[in-house]
Amino acid sequence: LQNAFRIVHSGHACNIEEERYTERVYTIREGETLELACLVTGHPRPQIRWTKTAGSASDRFQDSSVFNETLRIAKIQRHQGGRYYCKAENGLGSPAIKSIRVDVYYLDDPVVTVHQSIGEAKEQFYYERTVFLRCVANSNPPVRYSWRRGREVLSQGSDKGVEIYEPFFTQGETKILKLKNLRPQDYANYSCIASVRNVCGIPDKNVLFRLTNRTASPTIKLLVEDPIVVNPGQTVTLVCITSGGEPIPTLTWVRNTEPLPDKSVLNGGTLTLPAITSDDAGVYSCVANNNVGNPAKKSTTIVVRALKKGRFWITPDPYHNDDNIQIGREVKISCQVEATPPEELTFSWLKNGRALRSSERMVITQTDPDISPGTTNLDIIDLKFTDFGTYTCMASLKGGGIPEISIDVNISSTTVPPNLTVPRGKSPLVTQEGDTVELQCLVSGKPKPIILWSRADKEVPMPDGAMQTESYDGVLRIVNVSREMTGSYRCQTSQYNGFNVKPREAIVELIVQYPPTVEPVFTEIRQGLSRTFSMNCRVLRAHPHRVLKYEWRLGNRLLNAGLVDSRDESEYTVRNLNREGYGEYSCDIINEAGAGRCSFLVTGKAYAPEFYYDTYSPLWQNRPRVYSYKLQWTQMNPNAVDRIMAYRLGIRQLLLFAICTEKGELITYNLTELIKPEAYEVRLTPITRFGEGDSTIRIVKYSEFHCSFEEEPICMFTQEKSDDFDWTRHSAATRDTKYTPNTGPSSDRSGSKQGFYMYIETSRPRLEGEKARLLSPTFNVAPKNPYGTTNSAYCFSFYYHMYGKHIGTLNAYLRQKSQTTSESPIWTLSGNQGTQWRQAKVTIHPTSSFQMVLEGIRGPGIEGDIAIDDVTIEEGECSDPPPNSKASALPTATHIWQLLVTLLLALFVLRR
């Protein structure tokens, strides 16, 4: 059963507001600790889960939920504001969900920026110019701005030369101070004060700006070349200086689209990059800002020399439909490298190690950079036998400092275009998940080109994440192959390091086998002796799937084996379970790749009992050194196993026999002679024919009786059956909108609209004088001492709310149980007491077990609701009873008897 559910706070809240539809708003200052507790009752004890929405992207407790009753966030930041949900579920009925909105308040330092009217002088603010001072501060709640000139507060209309306004398009995010046609007195110190009206104790913040006739936007100079071309390993220093601006601008360096390298050294306007590499190349910008006008920005480009990725290709005579090289025909050798900067790239050609110059038959050209950058060509016209040999393409940079790249290309009678084949037995290629596999294409021809691998069956990336994978030997190696990699793979010749002809290609089929995936992986089955039950193992996925075998075992003993049927599942039935039938059963579903296993642990252990924790803490009794506690529990799924014969109580190793345990039955045992104020760990274990079952533990702590009516059982208070009507448990948040106005509380005693209290509803059909009586649980007192008397004193206190012009009477009685039950009035109050909760305290002296009775009597009209909350009973006399001249603490029978004894003693003394 799920019952009361609410969210309470114990962090550094600034304010808690109750909004419409019972949503609560929790306001907290940035940097403080947020602490929200989800108070849930119910049996069995619910599982608590906190989640969050309406915050910044991916801000969900690091993409997880918090499974805890208390959510704690230290040093909360603004992005952590939003709506937090507490979800409680215990498997009975629908989950209970409450939400609270957390509003994080903050105020950043304000910033003042200065601008001139458009089209006027940009270098300096001359006389008779219009100037705008704009103030902005990030905040929550929205900030309020005010301006001062020196100590003078500026406001709209206070000075004809001053105009203060908020631009419509900024929606209150800023306030602009406009100085029209600058006057001498306008050159002064201006202060912008940003305020959030001290919410959460956040103080106002201000910023000062000094406006003079020298105030000007920044200008800068770069003392470097553009671009800067350097070799790898060199140190580059970029120097930026200010050439103007008032106030003095601040200088920063930025890199386009990327952060500055980690090794960067910044010193004012100087940026040093030691041991530069190609990764450090890019556009670097110096930015100067003094909040006047627009920031100044100047940039330079760093170029790091580099040569890489040298490649070649051979193109046969394009005028013949033949991919082979033949004597008497044309052949072209192309060579390509990636060069930085490209304009410094130079090529030279060698034949058999000797320099080669361009001629009528050996034509050396460079391809247009827009078509194929970094490419040179050697055209051999009318190929002769004497042209066979090794041709070398040499690439270098004019600036030097970078090693040359040389590429050798052999032209001979054996230079033939490539061909691709798949080796016998290599397609289809069958492997198993997790293995390392090599897909292979054999490349023939000379020279052997680079091979490109890609997926042929679908447009998906290769295992390395790229759409194509290069291979120099025709082999594609895949490590830790997975089932998703099953499919067709294409190997294809590229033009690089080979012939520039139509690509040759071949297809390799890859089949990845994997063991069956089954469910359930593990299940615990609890059964009693002599029962019959079945276990089922289901196949979810497997490859190959065509022949699946099963094997059922108990421990290592084979029980059954065979082929899995068309339903893709296997079932095993245990009939008339005996003691030897307990243990771990396994079902292996087997294919060529391996086995998937379902495991079933069959046990006769009873489930753990579940403590009924909605009882108030201890059974309170008046004895100086001891207390007792009422343990209550239900048995989880008692019929799942053999009948529970007893429970072992771990606190004293007691054995409790002959307990009937039907499902849902509440079992009670009183723990007595517990020493105050010690706490005890209680372990409760059910016992069946099988043996001991699962245990459950709870901590028993001593505390006085206190009831705030937050839980549905209302601390074991009961309604008097012989009265006229009942007290009602209620909260302001769930109160009917048609409730009677001008009477009753607007919150519980703590001020929460979510909190609960008890009240009497005096609307029709209630009549004047009708009574509602609420009875406390029964409390014990210490036994009489040898002299036949007790000296027990207790403080009974509660809060009451008596607001309305028709308020009747609230009475409190002490009901004692000896041979006959007697009832004594101890407190009474009548009439309207205002809208506040007030406390009543009365010292009582019971002589036997007792109950407290709270009686509400209806007044003459409907505006007469009486409420009570936070009822406590503590040992000892009341200290500092609340002053209330209207309330009457009435003497009890014990008081009267003590007064009579005192009077008799006084008369005896006087007569002597």
Coordinates of C-alpha atoms in Angstrom, one line a residue, residues 33 93 217 225 281 365 397 401 463 493 646 653 655-656 660:
T33 CA 23.9 23.3 -1.3
G93 CA -0.7 0.4 -7.9
S217 CA 37.8 52.9 -28.9
E225 CA 54.5 39.7 -41.3
A281 CA 49.2 26.3 -38.4
T365 CA 54.3 19.8 -67.5
L397 CA 60.2 23.4 -51.4
G401 CA 64.7 23.1 -44.6
P463 CA 35.4 -0.9 -39.1
T493 CA 42.2 -0.8 -57.5
A646 CA 8.7 -20.0 12.7
Q653 CA 18.2 -15.2 19.0
L655 CA 12.5 -18.5 17.9
L656 CA 8.9 -17.4 17.4
C660 CA 0.2 -18.3 10.4

